[in-house]
Amino acid sequence: DAPVAVEGAKKYFREQLGAMDERIGATLLPEGFSVADILMTTSLDWAADEQIPLPPRAVAYHAGMKSRPAYQAARLKAYQKA
């Protein structure tokens, strides 16, 4: 049952991301970078790790977020070997 649930979750993720793809810009909110961007970037990191295909704007958005120095520093700190 677990593989079926995982595939269902991936399908749901793709559908939801596809529905909002046209609304994705440099940041999710017009006011600029926010906690919503942190959550979305974490979700897109997961999707990339799971090799889930992303819509074009999501790919560009994810690349932009990953290029931020704060993202790179946080990722390095989170995955440092102790």
Tab-separated table of N, CA, C and O in Angstrom:
chain	number	residue	atom	x	y	z
A	1	ASP	N	0.805	-1.207	0.000
A	1	ASP	CA	0.000	0.000	0.000
A	1	ASP	C	0.843	1.263	0.000
A	1	ASP	O	0.413	2.272	-0.525
A	2	ALA	N	2.012	1.209	0.616
A	2	ALA	CA	2.853	2.411	0.699
A	2	ALA	C	3.231	2.951	-0.680
A	2	ALA	O	3.144	4.164	-0.894
A	3	PRO	N	3.653	2.109	-1.623
A	3	PRO	CA	3.994	2.654	-2.945
A	3	PRO	C	2.808	3.356	-3.616
A	3	PRO	O	2.982	4.366	-4.296
A	4	VAL	N	1.603	2.833	-3.418
A	4	VAL	CA	0.414	3.460	-3.997
A	4	VAL	C	0.189	4.832	-3.354
A	4	VAL	O	-0.106	5.812	-4.040
A	5	ALA	N	0.358	4.907	-2.046
A	5	ALA	CA	0.190	6.187	-1.336
A	5	ALA	C	1.234	7.193	-1.780
A	5	ALA	O	0.924	8.375	-1.971
A	6	VAL	N	2.466	6.758	-1.956
A	6	VAL	CA	3.543	7.657	-2.386
A	6	VAL	C	3.241	8.192	-3.786
A	6	VAL	O	3.369	9.392	-4.037
A	7	GLU	N	2.826	7.323	-4.683
A	7	GLU	CA	2.507	7.772	-6.042
A	7	GLU	C	1.314	8.723	-6.037
A	7	GLU	O	1.279	9.691	-6.786
A	8	GLY	N	0.349	8.450	-5.171
A	8	GLY	CA	-0.796	9.350	-5.047
A	8	GLY	C	-0.389	10.723	-4.542
A	8	GLY	O	-0.874	11.753	-5.029
A	9	ALA	N	0.528	10.753	-3.580
A	9	ALA	CA	1.024	12.031	-3.044
A	9	ALA	C	1.794	12.800	-4.114
A	9	ALA	O	1.647	14.023	-4.238
A	10	LYS	N	2.601	12.110	-4.894
A	10	LYS	CA	3.354	12.762	-5.967
A	10	LYS	C	2.403	13.341	-7.012
A	10	LYS	O	2.600	14.470	-7.486
A	11	LYS	N	1.376	12.577	-7.369
A	11	LYS	CA	0.401	13.048	-8.356
A	11	LYS	C	-0.314	14.290	-7.829
A	11	LYS	O	-0.469	15.282	-8.557
A	12	TYR	N	-0.727	14.256	-6.583
A	12	TYR	CA	-1.412	15.398	-5.974
A	12	TYR	C	-0.498	16.629	-5.969
A	12	TYR	O	-0.915	17.734	-6.300
A	13	PHE	N	0.764	16.437	-5.618
A	13	PHE	CA	1.736	17.529	-5.605
A	13	PHE	C	1.859	18.147	-6.998
A	13	PHE	O	1.818	19.364	-7.158
A	14	ARG	N	2.007	17.306	-8.027
A	14	ARG	CA	2.128	17.808	-9.400
A	14	ARG	C	0.884	18.583	-9.820
A	14	ARG	O	0.986	19.636	-10.461
A	15	GLU	N	-0.280	18.078	-9.469
A	15	GLU	CA	-1.525	18.769	-9.824
A	15	GLU	C	-1.608	20.138	-9.158
A	15	GLU	O	-1.967	21.130	-9.796
A	16	GLN	N	-1.292	20.200	-7.868
A	16	GLN	CA	-1.374	21.464	-7.134
A	16	GLN	C	-0.340	22.466	-7.643
A	16	GLN	O	-0.632	23.648	-7.806
A	17	LEU	N	0.860	21.991	-7.900
A	17	LEU	CA	1.905	22.871	-8.416
A	17	LEU	C	1.552	23.358	-9.817
A	17	LEU	O	1.745	24.535	-10.138
A	18	GLY	N	1.000	22.479	-10.624
A	18	GLY	CA	0.590	22.870	-11.963
A	18	GLY	C	-0.484	23.949	-11.939
A	18	GLY	O	-0.477	24.862	-12.765
A	19	ALA	N	-1.385	23.853	-10.974
A	19	ALA	CA	-2.464	24.838	-10.864
A	19	ALA	C	-1.954	26.227	-10.507
A	19	ALA	O	-2.565	27.228	-10.863
A	20	MET	N	-0.830	26.296	-9.821
A	20	MET	CA	-0.311	27.606	-9.417
A	20	MET	C	0.892	28.054	-10.231
A	20	MET	O	1.408	29.141	-10.029
A	21	ASP	N	1.310	27.259	-11.201
A	21	ASP	CA	2.530	27.570	-11.951
A	21	ASP	C	2.480	28.950	-12.604
A	21	ASP	O	3.471	29.669	-12.590
A	22	GLU	N	1.332	29.341	-13.143
A	22	GLU	CA	1.237	30.648	-13.809
A	22	GLU	C	1.396	31.808	-12.838
A	22	GLU	O	1.698	32.925	-13.247
A	23	ARG	N	1.184	31.558	-11.556
A	23	ARG	CA	1.264	32.622	-10.549
A	23	ARG	C	2.658	32.760	-9.936
A	23	ARG	O	2.889	33.654	-9.141
A	24	ILE	N	3.554	31.858	-10.280
A	24	ILE	CA	4.888	31.871	-9.680
A	24	ILE	C	5.746	32.923	-10.376
A	24	ILE	O	5.875	32.926	-11.594
A	25	GLY	N	6.325	33.796	-9.585
A	25	GLY	CA	7.259	34.795	-10.091
A	25	GLY	C	8.590	34.625	-9.380
A	25	GLY	O	8.943	33.521	-8.961
A	26	ALA	N	9.313	35.702	-9.199
A	26	ALA	CA	10.591	35.631	-8.483
A	26	ALA	C	10.365	35.234	-7.029
A	26	ALA	O	11.199	34.565	-6.418
A	27	THR	N	9.237	35.676	-6.475
A	27	THR	CA	8.801	35.277	-5.134
A	27	THR	C	7.321	34.929	-5.225
A	27	THR	O	6.656	35.255	-6.210
A	28	LEU	N	6.788	34.295	-4.205
A	28	LEU	CA	5.383	33.901	-4.255
A	28	LEU	C	4.441	35.059	-3.960
A	28	LEU	O	3.342	35.108	-4.499
A	29	LEU	N	4.850	35.967	-3.089
A	29	LEU	CA	4.010	37.105	-2.740
A	29	LEU	C	4.539	38.367	-3.402
A	29	LEU	O	5.754	38.557	-3.509
A	30	PRO	N	3.652	39.257	-3.816
A	30	PRO	CA	4.106	40.487	-4.470
A	30	PRO	C	4.958	41.375	-3.569
A	30	PRO	O	5.764	42.162	-4.056
A	31	GLU	N	4.805	41.216	-2.274
A	31	GLU	CA	5.579	42.028	-1.325
A	31	GLU	C	7.047	41.614	-1.274
A	31	GLU	O	7.877	42.320	-0.716
A	32	GLY	N	7.374	40.447	-1.799
A	32	GLY	CA	8.761	39.986	-1.803
A	32	GLY	C	8.936	38.681	-1.037
A	32	GLY	O	7.969	37.995	-0.701
A	33	PHE	N	10.168	38.361	-0.761
A	33	PHE	CA	10.537	37.104	-0.111
A	33	PHE	C	9.834	36.961	1.234
A	33	PHE	O	9.763	37.908	2.015
A	34	SER	N	9.317	35.749	1.493
A	34	SER	CA	8.589	35.506	2.740
A	34	SER	C	8.748	34.049	3.172
A	34	SER	O	9.378	33.247	2.473
A	35	VAL	N	8.125	33.732	4.280
A	35	VAL	CA	8.147	32.359	4.770
A	35	VAL	C	7.490	31.410	3.756
A	35	VAL	O	7.843	30.232	3.683
A	36	ALA	N	6.562	31.920	2.944
A	36	ALA	CA	5.953	31.095	1.898
A	36	ALA	C	7.014	30.595	0.915
A	36	ALA	O	6.954	29.448	0.453
A	37	ASP	N	7.998	31.433	0.627
A	37	ASP	CA	9.079	31.032	-0.282
A	37	ASP	C	9.951	29.951	0.344
A	37	ASP	O	10.410	29.038	-0.349
A	38	ILE	N	10.162	30.041	1.640
A	38	ILE	CA	10.959	29.017	2.324
A	38	ILE	C	10.234	27.678	2.261
A	38	ILE	O	10.835	26.645	1.926
A	39	LEU	N	8.937	27.682	2.540
A	39	LEU	CA	8.161	26.447	2.494
A	39	LEU	C	8.103	25.878	1.077
A	39	LEU	O	8.282	24.669	0.872
A	40	MET	N	7.877	26.737	0.098
A	40	MET	CA	7.809	26.263	-1.295
A	40	MET	C	9.155	25.697	-1.738
A	40	MET	O	9.211	24.646	-2.395
A	41	THR	N	10.226	26.369	-1.379
A	41	THR	CA	11.553	25.895	-1.783
A	41	THR	C	11.849	24.535	-1.157
A	41	THR	O	12.389	23.643	-1.814
A	42	THR	N	11.459	24.353	0.089
A	42	THR	CA	11.628	23.055	0.745
A	42	THR	C	10.838	21.980	0.008
A	42	THR	O	11.331	20.870	-0.213
A	43	SER	N	9.620	22.316	-0.405
A	43	SER	CA	8.791	21.367	-1.157
A	43	SER	C	9.410	21.043	-2.513
A	43	SER	O	9.396	19.883	-2.947
A	44	LEU	N	9.965	22.048	-3.167
A	44	LEU	CA	10.597	21.817	-4.464
A	44	LEU	C	11.903	21.045	-4.322
A	44	LEU	O	12.254	20.254	-5.208
A	45	ASP	N	12.611	21.251	-3.214
A	45	ASP	CA	13.805	20.433	-2.939
A	45	ASP	C	13.405	18.958	-2.855
A	45	ASP	O	14.067	18.083	-3.421
A	46	TRP	N	12.317	18.699	-2.115
A	46	TRP	CA	11.812	17.329	-1.995
A	46	TRP	C	11.448	16.768	-3.369
A	46	TRP	O	11.816	15.638	-3.704
A	47	ALA	N	10.725	17.562	-4.158
A	47	ALA	CA	10.310	17.109	-5.481
A	47	ALA	C	11.524	16.782	-6.353
A	47	ALA	O	11.528	15.775	-7.064
A	48	ALA	N	12.538	17.619	-6.284
A	48	ALA	CA	13.756	17.374	-7.065
A	48	ALA	C	14.438	16.085	-6.596
A	48	ALA	O	14.883	15.278	-7.422
A	49	ASP	N	14.494	15.891	-5.280
A	49	ASP	CA	15.096	14.665	-4.742
A	49	ASP	C	14.330	13.421	-5.194
A	49	ASP	O	14.921	12.366	-5.410
A	50	GLU	N	13.018	13.565	-5.322
A	50	GLU	CA	12.161	12.448	-5.747
A	50	GLU	C	12.042	12.345	-7.267
A	50	GLU	O	11.312	11.496	-7.768
A	51	GLN	N	12.735	13.235	-7.970
A	51	GLN	CA	12.730	13.274	-9.438
A	51	GLN	C	11.313	13.461	-10.003
A	51	GLN	O	10.933	12.846	-10.991
A	52	ILE	N	10.562	14.345	-9.352
A	52	ILE	CA	9.230	14.698	-9.826
A	52	ILE	C	9.383	15.831	-10.834
A	52	ILE	O	9.973	16.862	-10.510
A	53	PRO	N	8.882	15.651	-12.040
A	53	PRO	CA	8.993	16.719	-13.045
A	53	PRO	C	8.262	17.986	-12.576
A	53	PRO	O	7.160	17.907	-12.029
A	54	LEU	N	8.894	19.123	-12.774
A	54	LEU	CA	8.325	20.403	-12.363
A	54	LEU	C	7.962	21.236	-13.583
A	54	LEU	O	8.654	21.185	-14.602
A	55	PRO	N	6.889	22.042	-13.488
A	55	PRO	CA	6.550	22.955	-14.579
A	55	PRO	C	7.659	23.996	-14.769
A	55	PRO	O	8.428	24.286	-13.841
A	56	PRO	N	7.751	24.594	-15.950
A	56	PRO	CA	8.851	25.524	-16.265
A	56	PRO	C	9.031	26.677	-15.271
A	56	PRO	O	10.156	26.968	-14.867
A	57	ARG	N	7.964	27.324	-14.879
A	57	ARG	CA	8.122	28.442	-13.941
A	57	ARG	C	8.601	27.969	-12.579
A	57	ARG	O	9.357	28.668	-11.904
A	58	ALA	N	8.154	26.797	-12.172
A	58	ALA	CA	8.612	26.244	-10.894
A	58	ALA	C	10.104	25.927	-10.953
A	58	ALA	O	10.828	26.142	-9.977
A	59	VAL	N	10.570	25.449	-12.094
A	59	VAL	CA	12.001	25.163	-12.274
A	59	VAL	C	12.808	26.459	-12.133
A	59	VAL	O	13.808	26.509	-11.414
A	60	ALA	N	12.356	27.510	-12.818
A	60	ALA	CA	13.065	28.799	-12.756
A	60	ALA	C	13.007	29.387	-11.347
A	60	ALA	O	14.015	29.902	-10.846
A	61	TYR	N	11.855	29.309	-10.721
A	61	TYR	CA	11.696	29.814	-9.351
A	61	TYR	C	12.646	29.067	-8.407
A	61	TYR	O	13.353	29.678	-7.606
A	62	HIS	N	12.666	27.746	-8.508
A	62	HIS	CA	13.518	26.924	-7.643
A	62	HIS	C	14.997	27.283	-7.843
A	62	HIS	O	15.741	27.418	-6.872
A	63	ALA	N	15.398	27.452	-9.082
A	63	ALA	CA	16.796	27.838	-9.358
A	63	ALA	C	17.115	29.188	-8.724
A	63	ALA	O	18.192	29.366	-8.145
A	64	GLY	N	16.183	30.130	-8.819
A	64	GLY	CA	16.397	31.446	-8.213
A	64	GLY	C	16.528	31.367	-6.710
A	64	GLY	O	17.394	32.011	-6.106
A	65	MET	N	15.673	30.577	-6.084
A	65	MET	CA	15.734	30.439	-4.622
A	65	MET	C	17.041	29.751	-4.194
A	65	MET	O	17.668	30.148	-3.221
A	66	LYS	N	17.451	28.732	-4.956
A	66	LYS	CA	18.684	28.016	-4.611
A	66	LYS	C	19.925	28.873	-4.809
A	66	LYS	O	20.969	28.594	-4.222
A	67	SER	N	19.820	29.927	-5.612
A	67	SER	CA	20.982	30.794	-5.840
A	67	SER	C	21.157	31.826	-4.730
A	67	SER	O	22.187	32.496	-4.672
A	68	ARG	N	20.192	31.948	-3.850
A	68	ARG	CA	20.274	32.925	-2.751
A	68	ARG	C	21.374	32.507	-1.766
A	68	ARG	O	21.417	31.345	-1.342
A	69	PRO	N	22.264	33.408	-1.391
A	69	PRO	CA	23.335	33.059	-0.459
A	69	PRO	C	22.815	32.478	0.863
A	69	PRO	O	23.413	31.544	1.413
A	70	ALA	N	21.702	32.985	1.370
A	70	ALA	CA	21.163	32.468	2.632
A	70	ALA	C	20.698	31.020	2.479
A	70	ALA	O	20.870	30.209	3.386
A	71	TYR	N	20.130	30.688	1.325
A	71	TYR	CA	19.719	29.303	1.073
A	71	TYR	C	20.950	28.393	1.070
A	71	TYR	O	20.957	27.342	1.698
A	72	GLN	N	21.968	28.830	0.357
A	72	GLN	CA	23.169	28.006	0.254
A	72	GLN	C	23.815	27.798	1.618
A	72	GLN	O	24.250	26.686	1.951
A	73	ALA	N	23.862	28.835	2.432
A	73	ALA	CA	24.443	28.716	3.774
A	73	ALA	C	23.605	27.788	4.648
A	73	ALA	O	24.148	26.944	5.378
A	74	ALA	N	22.283	27.928	4.586
A	74	ALA	CA	21.407	27.079	5.401
A	74	ALA	C	21.496	25.621	4.970
A	74	ALA	O	21.537	24.720	5.804
A	75	ARG	N	21.546	25.400	3.672
A	75	ARG	CA	21.643	24.020	3.162
A	75	ARG	C	22.969	23.390	3.584
A	75	ARG	O	23.004	22.229	3.999
A	76	LEU	N	24.041	24.157	3.495
A	76	LEU	CA	25.343	23.650	3.912
A	76	LEU	C	25.321	23.287	5.396
A	76	LEU	O	25.787	22.219	5.795
A	77	LYS	N	24.770	24.168	6.203
A	77	LYS	CA	24.707	23.919	7.653
A	77	LYS	C	23.824	22.708	7.960
A	77	LYS	O	24.171	21.877	8.807
A	78	ALA	N	22.711	22.580	7.276
A	78	ALA	CA	21.777	21.472	7.531
A	78	ALA	C	22.358	20.122	7.159
A	78	ALA	O	22.036	19.108	7.782
A	79	TYR	N	23.225	20.090	6.147
A	79	TYR	CA	23.736	18.821	5.665
A	79	TYR	C	25.220	18.603	5.960
A	79	TYR	O	25.828	17.704	5.379
A	80	GLN	N	25.773	19.407	6.874
A	80	GLN	CA	27.161	19.189	7.282
A	80	GLN	C	27.280	17.866	8.013
A	80	GLN	O	26.383	17.490	8.759
A	81	LYS	N	28.373	17.208	7.817
A	81	LYS	CA	28.628	15.974	8.573
A	81	LYS	C	29.187	16.377	9.932
A	81	LYS	O	30.056	17.212	10.030
A	82	ALA	N	28.646	15.752	10.944
A	82	ALA	CA	29.071	16.078	12.317
A	82	ALA	C	30.403	15.457	12.638
A	82	ALA	O	30.857	14.535	12.092
